[in-house]
């Protein structure tokens, strides 16, 4: 990992960077002989993920799509340190579990990332576990956790990219429509603390239904709607 990431940093200033590995390359993913600890499950903490995300936009999404897990540091597993079990409880600090070969293969680019768009602000690639043909993820190159953290100028560039991509994706897969959505916060289903948008082509009888099918719905009279609208205006 150190050599691969060093090569990534050096690549910004050199035309070619060569990484010399101890072990011979293999077409099959697996533990390398020179990495005896490679058989252990590895943990990537949030600072490490953010650093990797900065160097390799989309790393977190690719890791989870390829089978990695995101867990809470203390509520999702038992932590034993210095002879004592740490008191379990939510920390809101995510960490990532995966095999070392999986971490390495994504950094090395051995797990395909099929890019469809890139500019100074945004990067878009096909989801490796698509909900439909052409399912695309659009991310800002800078790591923002939620939409309210995104500067207005960056948000404008991102939505311009989405507006350009959506019709191109639909045309490419002959889809009559599409769904554009983002999970903004854990309560909304966000698993990776790097805001991203899904562009999912929709087809007749694809079984997904409308967004209203996801919720039971609530009843609000005109007075309640007016009060909610006033609260929204106040918080802008």
GROMACS .gro file of C-alpha atoms in nm:
model
  236
    1UNK     CA    1   0.000   0.000   0.000
    2UNK     CA    2   0.279   0.244   0.089
    3UNK     CA    3   0.453   0.193  -0.243
    4UNK     CA    4   0.133   0.221  -0.445
    5UNK     CA    5   0.023   0.540  -0.271
    6UNK     CA    6   0.370   0.692  -0.296
    7UNK     CA    7   0.357   0.622  -0.669
    8UNK     CA    8   0.019   0.795  -0.686
    9UNK     CA    9   0.159   1.109  -0.521
   10UNK     CA   10   0.471   1.109  -0.740
   11UNK     CA   11   0.258   1.068  -1.052
   12UNK     CA   12   0.147   1.431  -1.019
   13UNK     CA   13   0.503   1.545  -1.089
   14UNK     CA   14   0.651   1.275  -1.314
   15UNK     CA   15   0.554   1.126  -1.649
   16UNK     CA   16   0.628   0.771  -1.533
   17UNK     CA   17   0.663   0.606  -1.192
   18UNK     CA   18   0.785   0.246  -1.149
   19UNK     CA   19   0.690   0.037  -0.845
   20UNK     CA   20   0.917  -0.264  -0.780
   21UNK     CA   21   0.735  -0.538  -0.590
   22UNK     CA   22   0.892  -0.824  -0.396
   23UNK     CA   23   0.635  -1.075  -0.521
   24UNK     CA   24   0.552  -1.161  -0.879
   25UNK     CA   25   0.221  -1.016  -1.001
   26UNK     CA   26  -0.076  -1.249  -1.024
   27UNK     CA   27  -0.396  -1.229  -1.224
   28UNK     CA   28  -0.588  -1.374  -0.931
   29UNK     CA   29  -0.648  -1.170  -0.614
   30UNK     CA   30  -0.485  -1.319  -0.310
   31UNK     CA   31  -0.239  -1.277  -0.025
   32UNK     CA   32   0.119  -1.210  -0.135
   33UNK     CA   33   0.400  -1.416   0.019
   34UNK     CA   34   0.586  -1.103   0.127
   35UNK     CA   35   0.289  -0.980   0.330
   36UNK     CA   36   0.232  -1.245   0.602
   37UNK     CA   37  -0.027  -1.029   0.779
   38UNK     CA   38  -0.226  -1.012   0.456
   39UNK     CA   39  -0.459  -1.293   0.565
   40UNK     CA   40  -0.592  -1.081   0.852
   41UNK     CA   41  -0.899  -0.863   0.811
   42UNK     CA   42  -0.774  -0.505   0.775
   43UNK     CA   43  -0.926  -0.188   0.918
   44UNK     CA   44  -0.913   0.150   0.746
   45UNK     CA   45  -1.001   0.439   0.977
   46UNK     CA   46  -1.178   0.753   0.861
   47UNK     CA   47  -0.866   0.971   0.828
   48UNK     CA   48  -0.707   0.709   0.606
   49UNK     CA   49  -1.021   0.682   0.396
   50UNK     CA   50  -1.038   1.059   0.354
   51UNK     CA   51  -0.673   1.065   0.244
   52UNK     CA   52  -0.731   0.786  -0.006
   53UNK     CA   53  -1.045   0.961  -0.128
   54UNK     CA   54  -0.843   1.276  -0.188
   55UNK     CA   55  -0.582   1.086  -0.388
   56UNK     CA   56  -0.825   0.849  -0.561
   57UNK     CA   57  -1.175   1.002  -0.596
   58UNK     CA   58  -1.443   0.737  -0.558
   59UNK     CA   59  -1.226   0.502  -0.348
   60UNK     CA   60  -1.487   0.460  -0.072
   61UNK     CA   61  -1.770   0.379  -0.313
   62UNK     CA   62  -1.554   0.130  -0.502
   63UNK     CA   63  -1.447  -0.039  -0.177
   64UNK     CA   64  -1.806  -0.092  -0.060
   65UNK     CA   65  -1.923  -0.196  -0.406
   66UNK     CA   66  -1.647  -0.459  -0.419
   67UNK     CA   67  -1.749  -0.614  -0.086
   68UNK     CA   68  -1.589  -0.398   0.183
   69UNK     CA   69  -1.789  -0.310   0.496
   70UNK     CA   70  -1.840   0.020   0.675
   71UNK     CA   71  -1.882  -0.009   1.052
   72UNK     CA   72  -1.899   0.216   1.357
   73UNK     CA   73  -1.578   0.201   1.558
   74UNK     CA   74  -1.737   0.091   1.887
   75UNK     CA   75  -2.099  -0.007   1.827
   76UNK     CA   76  -2.049  -0.267   1.551
   77UNK     CA   77  -1.774  -0.480   1.705
   78UNK     CA   78  -1.606  -0.545   2.041
   79UNK     CA   79  -1.286  -0.345   2.093
   80UNK     CA   80  -1.028  -0.493   2.333
   81UNK     CA   81  -0.742  -0.262   2.428
   82UNK     CA   82  -0.473  -0.276   2.699
   83UNK     CA   83  -0.642  -0.560   2.883
   84UNK     CA   84  -0.991  -0.411   2.886
   85UNK     CA   85  -1.298  -0.413   2.669
   86UNK     CA   86  -1.390  -0.062   2.560
   87UNK     CA   87  -1.743   0.046   2.647
   88UNK     CA   88  -1.957  -0.010   2.335
   89UNK     CA   89  -2.163   0.271   2.191
   90UNK     CA   90  -2.211   0.483   1.881
   91UNK     CA   91  -1.915   0.703   1.791
   92UNK     CA   92  -2.031   0.830   1.450
   93UNK     CA   93  -1.674   0.757   1.341
   94UNK     CA   94  -1.687   0.520   1.043
   95UNK     CA   95  -1.423   0.262   0.968
   96UNK     CA   96  -1.384   0.021   0.680
   97UNK     CA   97  -1.327  -0.354   0.698
   98UNK     CA   98  -1.186  -0.548   0.402
   99UNK     CA   99  -0.912  -0.790   0.311
  100UNK     CA  100  -0.573  -0.640   0.241
  101UNK     CA  101  -0.579  -0.766  -0.122
  102UNK     CA  102  -0.906  -0.579  -0.176
  103UNK     CA  103  -0.763  -0.253  -0.037
  104UNK     CA  104  -0.456  -0.298  -0.258
  105UNK     CA  105  -0.639  -0.395  -0.576
  106UNK     CA  106  -0.855  -0.083  -0.571
  107UNK     CA  107  -0.551   0.141  -0.516
  108UNK     CA  108  -0.367  -0.039  -0.796
  109UNK     CA  109  -0.661   0.003  -1.030
  110UNK     CA  110  -0.707  -0.372  -1.072
  111UNK     CA  111  -1.077  -0.347  -0.992
  112UNK     CA  112  -1.218  -0.170  -1.297
  113UNK     CA  113  -1.350   0.182  -1.253
  114UNK     CA  114  -1.528   0.265  -1.576
  115UNK     CA  115  -1.514   0.645  -1.584
  116UNK     CA  116  -1.772   0.825  -1.796
  117UNK     CA  117  -1.704   1.189  -1.703
  118UNK     CA  118  -1.438   1.405  -1.540
  119UNK     CA  119  -1.371   1.775  -1.504
  120UNK     CA  120  -1.198   1.993  -1.244
  121UNK     CA  121  -1.483   1.947  -0.995
  122UNK     CA  122  -1.665   1.622  -1.068
  123UNK     CA  123  -1.588   1.260  -1.145
  124UNK     CA  124  -1.840   1.001  -1.262
  125UNK     CA  125  -1.810   0.626  -1.307
  126UNK     CA  126  -2.034   0.323  -1.351
  127UNK     CA  127  -2.155   0.151  -1.034
  128UNK     CA  128  -2.005  -0.200  -1.017
  129UNK     CA  129  -2.330  -0.325  -0.860
  130UNK     CA  130  -2.575  -0.147  -1.090
  131UNK     CA  131  -2.947  -0.123  -1.028
  132UNK     CA  132  -2.991  -0.089  -1.405
  133UNK     CA  133  -2.768  -0.074  -1.713
  134UNK     CA  134  -2.585   0.259  -1.712
  135UNK     CA  135  -2.622   0.318  -1.335
  136UNK     CA  136  -2.367   0.593  -1.270
  137UNK     CA  137  -2.220   0.753  -0.957
  138UNK     CA  138  -2.127   1.123  -0.967
  139UNK     CA  139  -1.897   1.255  -0.694
  140UNK     CA  140  -1.721   1.581  -0.615
  141UNK     CA  141  -1.344   1.545  -0.627
  142UNK     CA  142  -1.317   1.720  -0.293
  143UNK     CA  143  -1.460   1.506  -0.009
  144UNK     CA  144  -1.781   1.663   0.125
  145UNK     CA  145  -1.989   1.452   0.361
  146UNK     CA  146  -2.325   1.621   0.309
  147UNK     CA  147  -2.483   1.859   0.063
  148UNK     CA  148  -2.484   2.147   0.312
  149UNK     CA  149  -2.102   2.126   0.323
  150UNK     CA  150  -2.066   2.180  -0.052
  151UNK     CA  151  -1.977   2.539  -0.157
  152UNK     CA  152  -2.238   2.693  -0.391
  153UNK     CA  153  -1.992   2.720  -0.679
  154UNK     CA  154  -1.900   2.350  -0.649
  155UNK     CA  155  -2.267   2.252  -0.620
  156UNK     CA  156  -2.338   2.442  -0.941
  157UNK     CA  157  -2.060   2.258  -1.125
  158UNK     CA  158  -2.181   1.922  -0.992
  159UNK     CA  159  -2.540   1.974  -1.101
  160UNK     CA  160  -2.420   2.099  -1.439
  161UNK     CA  161  -2.229   1.771  -1.477
  162UNK     CA  162  -2.536   1.571  -1.372
  163UNK     CA  163  -2.754   1.763  -1.619
  164UNK     CA  164  -2.506   1.683  -1.897
  165UNK     CA  165  -2.466   1.318  -1.799
  166UNK     CA  166  -2.828   1.217  -1.742
  167UNK     CA  167  -2.949   1.247  -2.103
  168UNK     CA  168  -2.628   1.090  -2.233
  169UNK     CA  169  -2.672   0.789  -2.004
  170UNK     CA  170  -3.038   0.747  -2.098
  171UNK     CA  171  -2.951   0.766  -2.469
  172UNK     CA  172  -2.666   0.517  -2.432
  173UNK     CA  173  -2.890   0.246  -2.283
  174UNK     CA  174  -3.211   0.346  -2.463
  175UNK     CA  175  -3.389   0.431  -2.137
  176UNK     CA  176  -3.708   0.639  -2.156
  177UNK     CA  177  -3.637   0.802  -1.820
  178UNK     CA  178  -3.407   0.815  -1.522
  179UNK     CA  179  -3.385   0.860  -1.147
  180UNK     CA  180  -3.138   1.108  -0.997
  181UNK     CA  181  -3.092   1.075  -0.621
  182UNK     CA  182  -2.847   1.126  -0.335
  183UNK     CA  183  -2.847   0.980   0.017
  184UNK     CA  184  -2.784   1.290   0.227
  185UNK     CA  185  -2.699   1.167   0.579
  186UNK     CA  186  -2.709   0.831   0.755
  187UNK     CA  187  -3.084   0.852   0.819
  188UNK     CA  188  -3.133   0.868   0.442
  189UNK     CA  189  -2.924   0.557   0.383
  190UNK     CA  190  -2.586   0.720   0.318
  191UNK     CA  191  -2.315   0.457   0.380
  192UNK     CA  192  -2.007   0.643   0.256
  193UNK     CA  193  -1.921   0.983   0.412
  194UNK     CA  194  -1.850   1.125   0.067
  195UNK     CA  195  -2.155   1.278  -0.095
  196UNK     CA  196  -2.246   1.119  -0.428
  197UNK     CA  197  -2.537   1.114  -0.671
  198UNK     CA  198  -2.691   0.813  -0.839
  199UNK     CA  199  -2.810   0.841  -1.197
  200UNK     CA  200  -3.021   0.531  -1.255
  201UNK     CA  201  -3.183   0.474  -1.595
  202UNK     CA  202  -3.548   0.372  -1.566
  203UNK     CA  203  -3.741   0.141  -1.795
  204UNK     CA  204  -4.103   0.047  -1.837
  205UNK     CA  205  -4.198  -0.233  -1.596
  206UNK     CA  206  -3.857  -0.232  -1.423
  207UNK     CA  207  -4.035  -0.293  -1.093
  208UNK     CA  208  -3.881   0.001  -0.909
  209UNK     CA  209  -4.190   0.221  -0.894
  210UNK     CA  210  -4.202   0.590  -0.806
  211UNK     CA  211  -4.021   0.753  -0.514
  212UNK     CA  212  -4.353   0.780  -0.328
  213UNK     CA  213  -4.358   0.400  -0.303
  214UNK     CA  214  -4.062   0.417  -0.062
  215UNK     CA  215  -4.257   0.597   0.209
  216UNK     CA  216  -4.584   0.552   0.394
  217UNK     CA  217  -4.652   0.924   0.360
  218UNK     CA  218  -4.785   1.174   0.614
  219UNK     CA  219  -5.100   1.384   0.625
  220UNK     CA  220  -5.049   1.761   0.660
  221UNK     CA  221  -5.315   2.029   0.639
  222UNK     CA  222  -5.257   2.372   0.483
  223UNK     CA  223  -5.167   2.531   0.816
  224UNK     CA  224  -4.899   2.268   0.882
  225UNK     CA  225  -4.761   2.307   0.530
  226UNK     CA  226  -4.741   2.684   0.576
  227UNK     CA  227  -4.558   2.645   0.909
  228UNK     CA  228  -4.311   2.400   0.757
  229UNK     CA  229  -4.246   2.633   0.462
  230UNK     CA  230  -4.180   2.919   0.705
  231UNK     CA  231  -3.930   2.706   0.900
  232UNK     CA  232  -3.746   2.615   0.579
  233UNK     CA  233  -3.721   2.981   0.474
  234UNK     CA  234  -3.593   3.073   0.820
  235UNK     CA  235  -3.312   2.817   0.804
  236UNK     CA  236  -3.179   2.927   0.465
   0.00000   0.00000   0.00000
